[in-house]
C-alpha cells in the first residue's frame, strides 16, 4: 500500500556520522554552534553523537540535548544495555529525546563480525528496543547493512522491533552498495512484507560509495520511506552520507516528480554549509551540487548571455532560495553599515550589533584592497569574526621576505597581555617561516593536523581562506583566517586556533 503522508522527516547526522569522516573531530563549542544552526535550518531530528564512545562525545550530546529546542536530539547506541543507558543519560534533558539503537542484519556481518545466528540477532534486537522503550517511547532501530541483508529476515527483525516499541525503523545502505531501482524494490518489499510497518516510520540512511546516495534516497521516498538520514555537505564515513541540501533542493525544485514536504528553511542552507565546512575543515568541492562555489557560476559566454537575459535559461534553482545573493557585485568601499547589515540579513545572517560592527570594520579594510566585495567574501569574514573567541594573541606586525634564491624569512610581532613580543624565523616557504616565528613567541606544543587554503572568489585579488587544525593533548581546535594576502590569512588562522587552545586551557 502506498504511503499517502507526504511529509519527509529530516534526520541530520552531521554531528555523528559526519563526525566519523576521516580527520574530523569537533569539540563541544563546535558542536553547539553547528547544532544551533541546524535548529535554525529546521531539521526534525538531530543525531548529536555516540555517547558511549568517549566522555567528550557524551558531554557534547548532553550539551546539545540541554540547549536545543524544537528539535528531537538523538544519540546512537549499539544494541547493548550499557550503550542504551549511556545514550539515555546524555539525551534525557532534551525535548522529545530519541534513543537510536542499531544491530547488523546481513549474513556477512552476522558471520564475521557478530558471530551470531539470525535467531540470536532477532532476539537481541527486540530486547534492545524493549530496554530502550523503558526510557522513552521515541525509539529508532537501525538494521545495519540492511541493503545486503536477506529481505525476509529483515522484515522479521523490523516486525519484532516494532512490536517491542520501535517507532522508527531505519534501512541503512551502510556500504553504499545500492542501485536506485534495486533500492526502490527493497523498500517496496519491506513496506509490503512487514505486517506492522504502518505503526512505525520507515527511514533510510544511504552512504555515497558509488555516488548514488541522493538517488537512492529519492527512489526510497517514492516507495514509502518517510525519514531521510543525511548530513550537511554529504560528509560522513568514507565517501560520506546523503547530502541534506541535495535531497531538500531536489524535492523543492522537482515538486512535480517529488510531491513531498520538509520543514527545512532552505535560505539557511548556504550559511550552514559554510559553517560545517569551516568547523570540520572539510573543504566543499567547487562543483558540489547546491553548495559548491561553482554551483551557480556561469563561465561560458553563451550561458552568461542566457542568464543575463533570463535567469531560468540556465538556472534551475534560484540562488536566493539557499541564502545566496543573486547579484554578483554586492558592496563597495562606499557602502555604509546599513547596507552591509541589510546584505547580511539577505544572506541569512542575523547578527548582533557588536558583531556587525566587527564585520563592518573588516569589510572596510577589504573594500579598500579589493575592487569588488562578493557575498562569499562577507561569508568568510562573518565566519572568522563570529567564531572568534577572546584573543590572547593578537597580530600586530608581519613581514615576510621570499622569492627565488632567498631563504624565506618572517618577522612577526604579537601583542600578548598588552605587551608586544617579536620573533624572526626562517622556513621551507613564507608560510612555514611565519608559523615558525609565531610558535617561537607562543611556545606552543601543538601539532598541526590540517592546513587548507581556498580561494574565495575568482581573480588574483581574491581573498584566500585558510583553515588550520591543531592538536594539543586531547584537544583539537580549528581556526580560520581570510585575507587577500595568503600569508596574512594563514597567520590569522593559526592565531585563531592558538587562541582557541589558550581559551580552553
Ligand atoms: O551506516 C550505517 O549503517 C550507520 C548506522 C549506525 C545507522 O551509520
Ligand atoms: Zn552511516
Short mmCIF file of C-alpha atoms and ligand atoms in Angstrom, two decimals:
data_model
loop_
_atom_site.label_atom_id
_atom_site.label_comp_id
_atom_site.label_asym_id
_atom_site.label_seq_id
_atom_site.Cartn_x
_atom_site.Cartn_y
_atom_site.Cartn_z
CA UNK A 1 0.00 0.00 0.00
CA UNK A 2 1.37 3.45 -0.95
CA UNK A 3 2.24 5.83 1.85
CA UNK A 4 -0.09 8.83 1.44
CA UNK A 5 1.60 11.00 4.03
CA UNK A 6 3.83 13.41 2.09
CA UNK A 7 5.85 14.86 4.99
CA UNK A 8 9.53 13.86 4.95
CA UNK A 9 11.29 13.84 8.32
CA UNK A 10 14.82 15.20 8.07
CA UNK A 11 17.19 13.40 10.43
CA UNK A 12 20.54 15.15 10.47
CA UNK A 13 23.59 13.10 11.40
CA UNK A 14 26.32 15.66 10.61
CA UNK A 15 27.47 15.52 14.22
CA UNK A 16 27.57 11.71 14.39
CA UNK A 17 28.10 10.02 11.00
CA UNK A 18 29.54 13.29 9.65
CA UNK A 19 31.99 13.47 12.50
CA UNK A 20 33.12 9.96 11.54
CA UNK A 21 34.70 11.48 8.40
CA UNK A 22 38.43 10.79 8.44
CA UNK A 23 40.30 13.67 10.12
CA UNK A 24 37.21 15.37 11.56
CA UNK A 25 36.96 15.91 15.28
CA UNK A 26 34.62 18.55 16.69
CA UNK A 27 34.79 19.94 20.19
CA UNK A 28 31.73 20.88 22.27
CA UNK A 29 31.73 24.54 21.20
CA UNK A 30 31.87 23.49 17.54
CA UNK A 31 29.05 21.01 18.05
CA UNK A 32 26.89 23.55 19.80
CA UNK A 33 27.43 26.09 17.07
CA UNK A 34 26.52 23.59 14.36
CA UNK A 35 23.59 22.33 16.46
CA UNK A 36 22.17 25.85 16.78
CA UNK A 37 22.50 26.37 13.04
CA UNK A 38 20.74 23.05 12.32
CA UNK A 39 17.96 24.06 14.70
CA UNK A 40 17.58 27.28 12.69
CA UNK A 41 17.65 25.32 9.45
CA UNK A 42 14.65 23.33 10.69
CA UNK A 43 15.85 19.73 10.97
CA UNK A 44 13.37 17.44 12.73
CA UNK A 45 15.84 15.08 14.40
CA UNK A 46 19.47 15.82 15.22
CA UNK A 47 21.84 12.95 15.94
CA UNK A 48 24.38 14.55 18.25
CA UNK A 49 26.83 11.67 18.76
CA UNK A 50 27.56 8.20 20.06
CA UNK A 51 27.91 8.86 23.81
CA UNK A 52 29.41 5.57 24.93
CA UNK A 53 32.46 6.05 22.69
CA UNK A 54 34.10 8.79 24.80
CA UNK A 55 33.45 11.22 27.66
CA UNK A 56 33.86 14.08 25.17
CA UNK A 57 31.16 12.65 22.94
CA UNK A 58 28.90 12.14 25.94
CA UNK A 59 29.34 15.78 27.05
CA UNK A 60 28.74 17.06 23.52
CA UNK A 61 25.46 15.15 23.25
CA UNK A 62 24.35 16.23 26.71
CA UNK A 63 25.08 19.89 25.97
CA UNK A 64 23.08 19.81 22.74
CA UNK A 65 20.15 18.00 24.37
CA UNK A 66 20.06 20.67 27.08
CA UNK A 67 20.48 23.67 24.81
CA UNK A 68 18.42 22.91 21.69
CA UNK A 69 14.67 23.24 21.48
CA UNK A 70 12.20 22.45 18.72
CA UNK A 71 14.31 19.53 17.55
CA UNK A 72 14.49 15.91 18.73
CA UNK A 73 18.05 15.24 19.86
CA UNK A 74 19.08 11.62 19.44
CA UNK A 75 22.15 9.57 20.31
CA UNK A 76 23.47 6.33 18.88
CA UNK A 77 23.78 3.13 20.91
CA UNK A 78 24.70 -0.43 19.99
CA UNK A 79 22.02 -2.95 20.94
CA UNK A 80 23.50 -3.40 24.41
CA UNK A 81 22.30 -2.13 27.77
CA UNK A 82 25.40 -0.11 28.62
CA UNK A 83 25.21 1.87 25.36
CA UNK A 84 21.48 2.45 25.76
CA UNK A 85 21.87 3.59 29.40
CA UNK A 86 24.67 5.98 28.41
CA UNK A 87 22.75 7.34 25.43
CA UNK A 88 19.71 8.00 27.60
CA UNK A 89 21.79 9.67 30.29
CA UNK A 90 23.17 12.03 27.64
CA UNK A 91 19.87 12.96 25.96
CA UNK A 92 17.32 12.77 28.75
CA UNK A 93 17.12 16.56 29.26
CA UNK A 94 16.24 17.12 25.62
CA UNK A 95 12.87 17.91 24.11
CA UNK A 96 11.35 14.59 23.00
CA UNK A 97 14.74 12.80 23.03
CA UNK A 98 15.18 9.71 20.88
CA UNK A 99 17.29 6.61 21.51
CA UNK A 100 18.77 5.26 18.28
CA UNK A 101 19.94 1.68 18.67
CA UNK A 102 21.42 -0.48 15.93
CA UNK A 103 22.43 -4.03 15.12
CA UNK A 104 23.65 -5.57 11.87
CA UNK A 105 21.32 -7.92 9.98
CA UNK A 106 23.32 -9.04 6.92
CA UNK A 107 24.73 -12.58 6.90
CA UNK A 108 28.20 -11.24 6.20
CA UNK A 109 28.10 -9.12 9.40
CA UNK A 110 26.48 -11.91 11.40
CA UNK A 111 29.09 -14.44 10.38
CA UNK A 112 32.31 -12.41 10.56
CA UNK A 113 31.60 -9.50 12.88
CA UNK A 114 28.91 -10.54 15.34
CA UNK A 115 29.44 -14.33 15.16
CA UNK A 116 25.74 -14.77 15.87
CA UNK A 117 22.86 -16.62 14.27
CA UNK A 118 19.82 -14.87 12.76
CA UNK A 119 17.71 -16.14 15.68
CA UNK A 120 20.11 -14.56 18.18
CA UNK A 121 20.13 -11.25 16.31
CA UNK A 122 16.34 -11.22 16.19
CA UNK A 123 16.21 -11.72 19.98
CA UNK A 124 18.92 -9.14 20.71
CA UNK A 125 17.27 -6.51 18.51
CA UNK A 126 13.90 -7.00 20.21
CA UNK A 127 15.44 -6.96 23.69
CA UNK A 128 17.42 -3.78 22.99
CA UNK A 129 14.34 -1.93 21.76
CA UNK A 130 12.30 -3.19 24.73
CA UNK A 131 15.03 -1.97 27.06
CA UNK A 132 15.23 1.45 25.37
CA UNK A 133 11.43 1.77 25.47
CA UNK A 134 11.59 1.75 29.26
CA UNK A 135 13.17 5.20 28.99
CA UNK A 136 11.15 6.72 26.15
CA UNK A 137 8.58 5.85 23.53
CA UNK A 138 10.75 7.61 20.93
CA UNK A 139 12.97 4.71 19.86
CA UNK A 140 14.63 4.13 16.50
CA UNK A 141 16.10 0.83 15.42
CA UNK A 142 18.64 0.61 12.57
CA UNK A 143 19.36 -2.66 10.79
CA UNK A 144 22.99 -2.06 9.91
CA UNK A 145 23.91 -3.26 6.39
CA UNK A 146 20.20 -3.68 5.59
CA UNK A 147 20.80 -3.38 1.84
CA UNK A 148 22.90 -6.58 1.89
CA UNK A 149 20.55 -8.45 4.24
CA UNK A 150 18.09 -11.18 3.41
CA UNK A 151 14.87 -9.23 2.96
CA UNK A 152 12.58 -11.77 4.63
CA UNK A 153 14.86 -11.85 7.66
CA UNK A 154 15.00 -8.05 7.69
CA UNK A 155 11.19 -7.84 7.63
CA UNK A 156 11.07 -10.26 10.59
CA UNK A 157 13.52 -8.05 12.51
CA UNK A 158 11.52 -4.92 11.73
CA UNK A 159 8.29 -6.65 12.74
CA UNK A 160 9.86 -7.76 16.04
CA UNK A 161 11.35 -4.36 16.95
CA UNK A 162 8.11 -2.54 16.11
CA UNK A 163 6.26 -4.99 18.37
CA UNK A 164 8.83 -4.20 21.07
CA UNK A 165 8.26 -0.44 20.79
CA UNK A 166 10.34 0.99 17.91
CA UNK A 167 8.58 3.96 16.34
CA UNK A 168 11.15 4.40 13.57
CA UNK A 169 12.88 1.58 11.69
CA UNK A 170 15.88 2.52 9.62
CA UNK A 171 17.10 0.78 6.46
CA UNK A 172 20.75 1.76 6.01
CA UNK A 173 22.76 1.22 2.86
CA UNK A 174 25.77 1.10 5.17
CA UNK A 175 28.37 0.38 2.49
CA UNK A 176 26.84 2.44 -0.34
CA UNK A 177 26.14 -0.66 -2.41
CA UNK A 178 22.58 0.07 -3.56
CA UNK A 179 21.45 1.00 -7.07
CA UNK A 180 18.38 3.28 -7.18
CA UNK A 181 15.82 0.97 -8.81
CA UNK A 182 17.01 -2.03 -6.83
CA UNK A 183 16.90 0.02 -3.63
CA UNK A 184 13.33 1.05 -4.51
CA UNK A 185 12.44 -2.63 -4.96
CA UNK A 186 13.84 -3.44 -1.49
CA UNK A 187 11.95 -0.59 0.20
CA UNK A 188 8.73 -1.64 -1.53
CA UNK A 189 9.31 -5.21 -0.32
CA UNK A 190 9.79 -4.07 3.27
CA UNK A 191 6.68 -1.89 3.08
CA UNK A 192 4.65 -4.84 1.77
CA UNK A 193 6.07 -7.67 3.89
CA UNK A 194 6.41 -6.14 7.35
CA UNK A 195 2.89 -6.62 8.74
CA UNK A 196 3.09 -3.81 11.35
CA UNK A 197 5.14 -1.30 9.30
CA UNK A 198 2.23 1.20 9.44
CA UNK A 199 2.94 1.57 13.19
CA UNK A 200 6.42 3.00 12.50
CA UNK A 201 8.19 5.43 10.19
CA UNK A 202 10.43 3.74 7.64
CA UNK A 203 13.74 5.60 7.41
CA UNK A 204 16.71 5.35 5.03
CA UNK A 205 20.38 6.11 5.57
CA UNK A 206 22.47 5.95 2.41
CA UNK A 207 26.22 6.11 2.02
CA UNK A 208 27.77 7.53 -1.11
CA UNK A 209 30.44 4.99 -2.08
CA UNK A 210 29.11 4.79 -5.66
CA UNK A 211 27.97 8.40 -5.76
CA UNK A 212 24.34 7.25 -5.61
CA UNK A 213 23.24 8.24 -2.11
CA UNK A 214 20.82 11.01 -3.11
CA UNK A 215 19.40 8.96 -5.99
CA UNK A 216 18.83 6.02 -3.66
CA UNK A 217 17.12 8.22 -1.08
CA UNK A 218 14.75 9.73 -3.65
CA UNK A 219 13.84 6.30 -5.02
CA UNK A 220 13.13 5.07 -1.48
CA UNK A 221 10.89 8.04 -0.69
CA UNK A 222 8.90 7.15 -3.76
CA UNK A 223 8.23 3.73 -2.25
CA UNK A 224 7.12 4.96 1.15
CA UNK A 225 10.22 5.83 3.21
CA UNK A 226 9.42 8.96 5.23
CA UNK A 227 12.58 9.74 7.15
CA UNK A 228 15.87 10.65 5.46
CA UNK A 229 19.12 10.43 7.40
CA UNK A 230 21.63 12.83 5.93
CA UNK A 231 24.45 15.27 6.60
CA UNK A 232 25.36 18.79 5.56
CA UNK A 233 27.74 18.78 2.56
CA UNK A 234 27.35 14.98 2.47
CA UNK A 235 30.17 14.43 4.96
CA UNK A 236 30.39 11.06 6.71
CA UNK A 237 32.12 7.73 6.93
CA UNK A 238 34.32 7.00 3.84
CA UNK A 239 32.75 8.64 0.75
CA UNK A 240 30.16 10.22 3.01
CA UNK A 241 26.46 10.20 3.58
CA UNK A 242 23.49 11.61 1.66
CA UNK A 243 23.84 15.39 1.36
CA UNK A 244 20.82 17.02 3.00
CA UNK A 245 20.94 20.04 0.70
CA UNK A 246 20.67 17.77 -2.35
CA UNK A 247 17.60 15.91 -1.10
CA UNK A 248 15.84 19.04 0.13
CA UNK A 249 16.52 21.03 -3.04
CA UNK A 250 15.58 18.11 -5.29
CA UNK A 251 12.20 17.97 -3.52
CA UNK A 252 11.79 21.74 -3.77
CA UNK A 253 12.91 22.01 -7.38
CA UNK A 254 11.17 18.91 -8.79
CA UNK A 255 7.97 19.01 -6.81
CA UNK A 256 6.23 17.75 -9.94
CA UNK A 257 8.05 14.38 -9.56
CA UNK A 258 8.60 14.55 -5.81
CA UNK A 259 5.37 15.82 -4.21
CA UNK A 260 6.75 15.88 -0.66
CA UNK A 261 7.35 18.48 2.05
CA UNK A 262 10.16 19.07 4.52
CA UNK A 263 10.39 21.59 7.37
CA UNK A 264 13.76 22.90 6.16
CA UNK A 265 14.13 26.66 5.69
CA UNK A 266 16.29 26.43 2.58
CA UNK A 267 17.51 30.02 2.94
CA UNK A 268 19.85 28.83 5.69
CA UNK A 269 21.47 26.12 3.55
CA UNK A 270 24.46 28.15 2.29
CA UNK A 271 25.32 29.52 5.74
CA UNK A 272 25.01 26.05 7.31
CA UNK A 273 27.22 24.51 4.64
CA UNK A 274 29.85 27.19 5.19
CA UNK A 275 29.82 26.74 8.97
CA UNK A 276 30.14 22.96 8.75
CA UNK A 277 32.96 23.24 6.25
CA UNK A 278 34.79 25.78 8.42
CA UNK A 279 34.48 23.86 11.66
CA UNK A 280 35.17 20.40 10.26
CA UNK A 281 37.96 21.62 7.98
CA UNK A 282 36.33 19.64 5.15
CA UNK A 283 36.50 21.85 2.12
CA UNK A 284 33.47 21.66 -0.20
CA UNK A 285 34.48 20.71 -3.73
CA UNK A 286 33.80 23.67 -6.08
CA UNK A 287 31.48 21.64 -8.33
CA UNK A 288 29.48 20.17 -5.42
CA UNK A 289 25.75 20.27 -6.16
CA UNK A 290 23.86 23.11 -4.45
CA UNK A 291 26.64 24.41 -2.15
CA UNK A 292 29.83 24.25 -4.25
CA UNK A 293 31.41 27.60 -5.18
CA UNK A 294 30.60 26.93 -8.84
CA UNK A 295 27.05 25.66 -8.33
CA UNK A 296 25.64 28.98 -9.57
CA UNK A 297 28.63 30.24 -11.57
CA UNK A 298 28.34 30.57 -15.33
CA UNK A 299 31.59 30.52 -17.26
CA UNK A 300 30.66 30.07 -20.90
CA UNK A 301 29.72 33.21 -22.82
CA UNK A 302 26.55 31.59 -24.15
CA UNK A 303 25.43 30.69 -20.63
CA UNK A 304 26.28 34.13 -19.24
CA UNK A 305 24.36 35.78 -22.04
CA UNK A 306 21.37 33.49 -21.41
CA UNK A 307 21.33 34.10 -17.66
CA UNK A 308 21.57 37.86 -18.13
CA UNK A 309 18.59 37.75 -20.48
CA UNK A 310 16.57 35.36 -18.35
CA UNK A 311 18.00 33.59 -15.29
CA UNK A 312 15.96 30.42 -15.80
CA UNK A 313 17.60 29.69 -19.17
CA UNK A 314 20.48 28.05 -17.30
CA UNK A 315 19.48 28.09 -13.63
CA UNK A 316 17.01 25.52 -12.32
CA UNK A 317 17.20 26.92 -8.78
CA UNK A 318 17.22 30.46 -7.53
CA UNK A 319 20.45 31.07 -5.56
CA UNK A 320 18.38 33.20 -3.17
CA UNK A 321 16.48 30.05 -2.14
CA UNK A 322 19.60 28.66 -0.48
CA UNK A 323 20.55 32.01 1.01
CA UNK A 324 22.95 33.24 -1.65
CA UNK A 325 22.69 36.68 -3.11
CA UNK A 326 21.69 36.68 -6.76
CA UNK A 327 23.69 39.80 -7.54
CA UNK A 328 27.35 39.18 -8.25
CA UNK A 329 28.65 42.61 -7.15
CA UNK A 330 27.40 43.28 -3.68
CA UNK A 331 29.04 46.10 -1.85
CA UNK A 332 31.88 48.51 -2.49
CA UNK A 333 34.05 50.80 -0.46
CA UNK A 334 31.38 53.49 -0.34
CA UNK A 335 28.78 51.20 1.19
CA UNK A 336 27.73 52.01 4.73
CA UNK A 337 26.94 49.97 7.80
CA UNK A 338 23.20 49.87 6.99
CA UNK A 339 23.80 48.47 3.52
CA UNK A 340 26.10 45.85 4.98
CA UNK A 341 23.54 44.89 7.63
CA UNK A 342 20.79 44.58 5.00
CA UNK A 343 23.04 42.46 2.80
CA UNK A 344 23.95 40.17 5.68
CA UNK A 345 20.27 39.73 6.55
CA UNK A 346 19.50 38.93 2.92
CA UNK A 347 22.22 36.27 3.12
CA UNK A 348 20.54 34.73 6.17
CA UNK A 349 22.77 36.14 8.93
CA UNK A 350 21.08 37.72 11.95
CA UNK A 351 24.00 39.32 13.75
CA UNK A 352 24.14 41.25 16.99
CA UNK A 353 25.17 44.94 16.87
CA UNK A 354 28.71 44.37 18.11
CA UNK A 355 29.16 41.54 15.59
CA UNK A 356 28.02 43.79 12.74
CA UNK A 357 30.48 46.42 13.91
CA UNK A 358 33.34 43.91 13.78
CA UNK A 359 32.30 42.62 10.37
CA UNK A 360 31.93 46.22 9.12
CA UNK A 361 35.47 47.13 10.23
CA UNK A 362 36.88 44.13 8.37
CA UNK A 363 34.68 44.86 5.36
CA UNK A 364 36.01 48.43 5.07
CA UNK A 365 39.62 47.24 5.13
CA UNK A 366 38.84 44.63 2.47
CA UNK A 367 36.88 47.04 0.27
CA UNK A 368 39.93 49.31 0.19
CA UNK A 369 42.14 46.48 -1.07
CA UNK A 370 39.73 44.70 -3.36
CA UNK A 371 37.82 46.05 -6.35
CA UNK A 372 34.66 44.07 -5.66
CA UNK A 373 33.41 42.54 -2.44
CA UNK A 374 31.31 39.41 -3.09
CA UNK A 375 28.88 37.63 -0.75
CA UNK A 376 31.46 34.86 -0.41
CA UNK A 377 33.96 37.44 0.93
CA UNK A 378 31.41 38.54 3.51
CA UNK A 379 30.70 34.94 4.47
CA UNK A 380 34.39 34.37 5.16
CA UNK A 381 34.60 37.50 7.30
CA UNK A 382 31.44 36.56 9.20
CA UNK A 383 32.70 33.04 9.81
CA UNK A 384 36.02 34.34 11.11
CA UNK A 385 34.55 37.10 13.29
CA UNK A 386 31.68 35.10 14.71
CA UNK A 387 33.82 32.11 15.52
CA UNK A 388 36.24 34.41 17.29
CA UNK A 389 36.82 33.91 20.96
CA UNK A 390 38.80 36.23 23.30
CA UNK A 391 42.19 36.93 21.75
CA UNK A 392 45.19 36.17 23.90
CA UNK A 393 47.48 36.55 20.90
CA UNK A 394 46.95 39.50 18.53
CA UNK A 395 48.89 40.01 15.34
CA UNK A 396 50.46 43.46 15.30
CA UNK A 397 53.18 43.07 12.67
CA UNK A 398 54.02 40.65 9.88
CA UNK A 399 56.82 40.97 7.37
CA UNK A 400 57.88 38.18 5.06
CA UNK A 401 60.81 38.07 2.66
CA UNK A 402 60.94 35.40 -0.02
CA UNK A 403 61.46 34.75 -3.71
CA UNK A 404 63.81 32.83 -5.91
CA UNK A 405 67.29 32.45 -4.36
CA UNK A 406 66.21 33.93 -1.00
CA UNK A 407 65.71 31.88 2.16
CA UNK A 408 62.12 32.59 3.24
CA UNK A 409 62.23 34.67 6.42
CA UNK A 410 59.40 36.03 8.52
CA UNK A 411 59.26 38.67 11.22
CA UNK A 412 56.18 38.52 13.41
CA UNK A 413 55.06 40.66 16.34
CA UNK A 414 52.21 39.65 18.62
CA UNK A 415 50.50 41.50 21.42
CA UNK A 416 50.18 39.21 24.43
CA UNK A 417 48.54 40.56 27.57
CA UNK A 418 49.21 44.13 26.40
CA UNK A 419 52.92 43.51 25.79
CA UNK A 420 54.46 43.18 22.35
CA UNK A 421 56.77 40.26 21.56
CA UNK A 422 58.66 39.79 18.32
CA UNK A 423 60.44 36.88 16.62
CA UNK A 424 62.23 36.21 13.37
CA UNK A 425 62.34 32.80 11.76
CA UNK A 426 63.14 31.02 8.53
CA UNK A 427 61.18 28.19 6.95
CA UNK A 428 60.66 25.99 3.92
CA UNK A 429 58.39 28.67 2.47
CA UNK A 430 57.00 32.02 3.63
CA UNK A 431 54.02 30.46 5.46
CA UNK A 432 56.25 27.95 7.20
CA UNK A 433 58.61 30.80 8.22
CA UNK A 434 55.70 32.85 9.59
CA UNK A 435 54.30 29.87 11.52
CA UNK A 436 57.76 29.16 12.96
CA UNK A 437 58.03 32.76 14.13
CA UNK A 438 54.57 32.60 15.75
CA UNK A 439 55.34 29.35 17.55
CA UNK A 440 58.66 30.76 18.78
CA UNK A 441 56.72 33.53 20.50
CA UNK A 442 53.80 31.42 21.75
CA UNK A 443 55.99 28.39 22.60
CA UNK A 444 53.16 26.14 21.56
CA UNK A 445 53.43 22.35 21.80
CA UNK A 446 50.50 21.90 19.44
CA UNK A 447 50.72 19.73 16.36
CA UNK A 448 49.42 20.93 13.00
CA UNK A 449 46.83 18.41 11.82
CA UNK A 450 45.49 20.22 8.80
CA UNK A 451 46.23 23.28 6.70
CA UNK A 452 43.88 24.12 3.84
CA UNK A 453 43.72 27.10 1.54
CA UNK A 454 40.74 28.04 -0.55
CA UNK A 455 40.32 30.91 -2.96
CA UNK A 456 37.01 32.51 -2.09
CA UNK A 457 36.23 34.11 -5.43
CA UNK A 458 37.95 34.34 -8.80
CA UNK A 459 40.68 36.84 -9.73
CA UNK A 460 44.16 37.47 -8.39
CA UNK A 461 42.75 39.91 -5.82
CA UNK A 462 40.54 37.15 -4.37
CA UNK A 463 40.63 36.52 -0.64
CA UNK A 464 42.41 33.38 0.44
CA UNK A 465 40.57 31.47 3.11
CA UNK A 466 42.73 29.33 5.35
CA UNK A 467 41.72 26.66 7.84
CA UNK A 468 44.19 25.44 10.44
CA UNK A 469 43.52 22.48 12.70
CA UNK A 470 45.73 21.97 15.76
CA UNK A 471 46.02 19.29 18.37
CA UNK A 472 47.43 19.68 21.87
CA UNK A 473 47.00 16.62 24.07
CA UNK A 474 43.40 15.52 23.62
CA UNK A 475 42.23 18.95 22.48
CA UNK A 476 41.61 19.55 18.81
CA UNK A 477 40.74 23.05 17.61
CA UNK A 478 40.16 24.78 14.30
CA UNK A 479 40.95 28.35 13.31
CA UNK A 480 40.04 30.30 10.18
CA UNK A 481 41.53 33.32 8.53
CA UNK A 482 40.64 35.22 5.38
CA UNK A 483 42.61 37.95 3.64
CA UNK A 484 43.69 38.89 0.10
CA UNK A 485 47.24 38.23 1.35
CA UNK A 486 47.51 34.47 1.72
CA UNK A 487 50.31 34.66 4.31
CA UNK A 488 48.31 37.05 6.47
CA UNK A 489 45.25 34.75 6.12
CA UNK A 490 47.39 31.79 7.21
CA UNK A 491 48.81 33.57 10.26
CA UNK A 492 45.32 34.76 11.23
CA UNK A 493 44.02 31.18 11.00
CA UNK A 494 46.96 29.88 13.05
CA UNK A 495 46.41 32.54 15.73
CA UNK A 496 42.66 31.86 15.79
CA UNK A 497 43.41 28.21 16.54
CA UNK A 498 46.06 29.08 19.15
CA UNK A 499 43.60 31.49 20.81
CA UNK A 500 41.04 28.67 20.97
CA UNK A 501 43.60 26.41 22.63
CA UNK A 502 44.52 29.15 25.12
CA UNK A 503 40.82 29.75 25.84
CA UNK A 504 40.27 26.07 26.56
CA UNK A 505 43.26 25.72 28.91
O1 LIG B 1 25.78 3.45 8.07
C1 LIG B 1 25.15 2.93 9.00
O2 LIG B 1 24.69 1.79 8.92
C2 LIG B 1 25.01 3.70 10.23
C3 LIG B 1 24.06 3.15 11.24
C4 LIG B 1 24.62 3.17 12.60
C5 LIG B 1 22.75 3.87 11.13
O3 LIG B 1 25.58 4.74 10.37
ZN1 LIG B 2 26.20 5.56 8.37
#
